[in-house]
Short mmCIF file of C-alpha atoms in Angstrom, two decimals:
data_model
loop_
_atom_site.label_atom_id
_atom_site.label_comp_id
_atom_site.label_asym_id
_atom_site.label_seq_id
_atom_site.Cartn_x
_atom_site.Cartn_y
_atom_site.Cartn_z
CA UNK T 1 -12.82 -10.89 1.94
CA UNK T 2 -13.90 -7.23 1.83
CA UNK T 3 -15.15 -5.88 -1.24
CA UNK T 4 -14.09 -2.60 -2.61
CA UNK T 5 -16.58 -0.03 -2.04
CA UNK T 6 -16.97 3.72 -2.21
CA UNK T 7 -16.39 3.79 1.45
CA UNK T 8 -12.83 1.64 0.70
CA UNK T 9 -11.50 3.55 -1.52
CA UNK T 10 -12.40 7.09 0.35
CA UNK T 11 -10.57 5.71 3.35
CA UNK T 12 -8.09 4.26 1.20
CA UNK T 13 -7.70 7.76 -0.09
CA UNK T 14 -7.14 8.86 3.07
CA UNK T 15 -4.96 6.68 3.91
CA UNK T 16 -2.96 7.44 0.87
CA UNK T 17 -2.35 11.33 1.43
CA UNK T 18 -1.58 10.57 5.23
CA UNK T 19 1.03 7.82 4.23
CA UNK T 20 2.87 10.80 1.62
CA UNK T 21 2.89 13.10 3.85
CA UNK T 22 4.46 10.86 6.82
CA UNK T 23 6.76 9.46 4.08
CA UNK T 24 7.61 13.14 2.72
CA UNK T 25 6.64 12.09 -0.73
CA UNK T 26 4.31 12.57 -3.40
CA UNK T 27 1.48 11.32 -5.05
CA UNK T 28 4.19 11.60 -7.99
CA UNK T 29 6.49 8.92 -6.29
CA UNK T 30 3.55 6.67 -5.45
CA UNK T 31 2.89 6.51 -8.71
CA UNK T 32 6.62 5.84 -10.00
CA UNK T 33 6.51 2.79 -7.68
CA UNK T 34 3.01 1.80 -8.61
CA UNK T 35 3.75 2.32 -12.53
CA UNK T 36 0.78 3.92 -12.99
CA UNK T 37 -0.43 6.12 -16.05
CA UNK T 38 -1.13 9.08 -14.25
CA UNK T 39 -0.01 11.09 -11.03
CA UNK T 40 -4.12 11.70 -10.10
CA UNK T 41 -5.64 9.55 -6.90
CA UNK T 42 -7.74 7.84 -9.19
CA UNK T 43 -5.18 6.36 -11.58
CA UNK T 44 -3.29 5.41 -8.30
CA UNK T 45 -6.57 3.79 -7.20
CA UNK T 46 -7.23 1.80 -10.61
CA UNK T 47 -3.64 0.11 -9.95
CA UNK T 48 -4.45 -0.70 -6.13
CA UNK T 49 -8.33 -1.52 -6.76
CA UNK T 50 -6.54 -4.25 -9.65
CA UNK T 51 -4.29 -5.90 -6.93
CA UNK T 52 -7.27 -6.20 -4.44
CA UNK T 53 -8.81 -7.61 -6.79
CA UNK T 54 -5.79 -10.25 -7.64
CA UNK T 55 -4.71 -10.59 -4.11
CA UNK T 56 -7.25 -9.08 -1.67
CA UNK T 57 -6.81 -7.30 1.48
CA UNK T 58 -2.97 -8.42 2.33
CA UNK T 59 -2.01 -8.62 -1.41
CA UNK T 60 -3.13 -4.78 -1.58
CA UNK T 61 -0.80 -4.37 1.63
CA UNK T 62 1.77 -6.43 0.91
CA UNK T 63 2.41 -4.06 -2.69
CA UNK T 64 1.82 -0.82 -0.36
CA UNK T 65 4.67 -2.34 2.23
CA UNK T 66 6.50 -3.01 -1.21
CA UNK T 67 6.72 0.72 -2.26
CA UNK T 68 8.06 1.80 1.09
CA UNK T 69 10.32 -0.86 1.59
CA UNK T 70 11.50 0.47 -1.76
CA UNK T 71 11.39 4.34 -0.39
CA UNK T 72 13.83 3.36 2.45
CA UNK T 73 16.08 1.10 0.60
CA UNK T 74 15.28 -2.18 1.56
CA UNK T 75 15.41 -5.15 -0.24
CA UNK T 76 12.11 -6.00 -2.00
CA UNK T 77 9.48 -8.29 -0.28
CA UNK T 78 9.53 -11.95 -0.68
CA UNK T 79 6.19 -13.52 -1.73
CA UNK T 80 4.96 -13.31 1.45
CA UNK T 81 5.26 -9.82 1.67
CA UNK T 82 8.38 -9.95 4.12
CA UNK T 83 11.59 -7.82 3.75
CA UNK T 84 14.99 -9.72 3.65
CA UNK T 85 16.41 -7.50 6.21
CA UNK T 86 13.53 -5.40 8.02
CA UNK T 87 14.98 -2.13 9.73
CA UNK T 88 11.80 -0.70 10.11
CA UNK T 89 9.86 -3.72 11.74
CA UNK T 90 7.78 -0.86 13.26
CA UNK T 91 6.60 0.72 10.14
CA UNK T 92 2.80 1.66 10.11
CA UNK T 93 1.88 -0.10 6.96
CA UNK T 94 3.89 -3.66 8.30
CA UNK T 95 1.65 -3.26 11.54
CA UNK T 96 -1.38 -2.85 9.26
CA UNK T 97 -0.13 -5.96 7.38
CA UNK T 98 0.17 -7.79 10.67
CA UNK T 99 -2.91 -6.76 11.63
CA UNK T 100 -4.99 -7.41 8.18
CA UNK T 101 -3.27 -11.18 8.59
CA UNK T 102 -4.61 -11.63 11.82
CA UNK T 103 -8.08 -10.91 10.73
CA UNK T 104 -7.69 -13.36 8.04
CA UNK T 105 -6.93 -16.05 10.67
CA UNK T 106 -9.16 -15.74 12.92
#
């Protein structure tokens, strides 16, 4: 499992302020979904540094896959990270999912 590094969480950052922007929303809204303490990247980055460090990798992108599920109305993710009724099964941060799992696997 990758560790989180400087260089993780600058990408991560980003990654962050390219996602809002695609999604139309703010770093306000991220942090609604996230229930975090503050609206500021690193606040946001505390709460998604603790779930990598619960979950790893996937657990960090099944709870980002989570908010925008949440953003478009769907139904919440199982535990496995899946929607109950996908709409979207193009959506960048499910490919990155997909793609983080299939890592893990090989």
């Amino acid at each position: 499992m990758s560790g989180w590094t400087p260089e993780f969480e600058a990408d991560l950052t980003l990654l962050l302020k390219d996602w809002l922007k695609h999604q139309g929303r703010s770093q306000a809204d991220l942090r609604r979904n996230l229930r975090a303490v503050s609206t500021r990247m690193p606040a946001l980055l505390e709460v998604l540094e603790r779930e990598h460090k619960l979950r790893g990798l996937s657990g960090l992108a099944d709870r980002l896959c989570s908010v925008e599920a949440e953003w478009h109305g769907q139904p919440a993710a199982d535990s496995n990270g899946v929607a109950a009724a996908e709409e979207d099964p193009f959506g960048q941060l499910d490919l990155l999912l997909q793609e983080i799992r299939d890592d893990c696997s090989d």
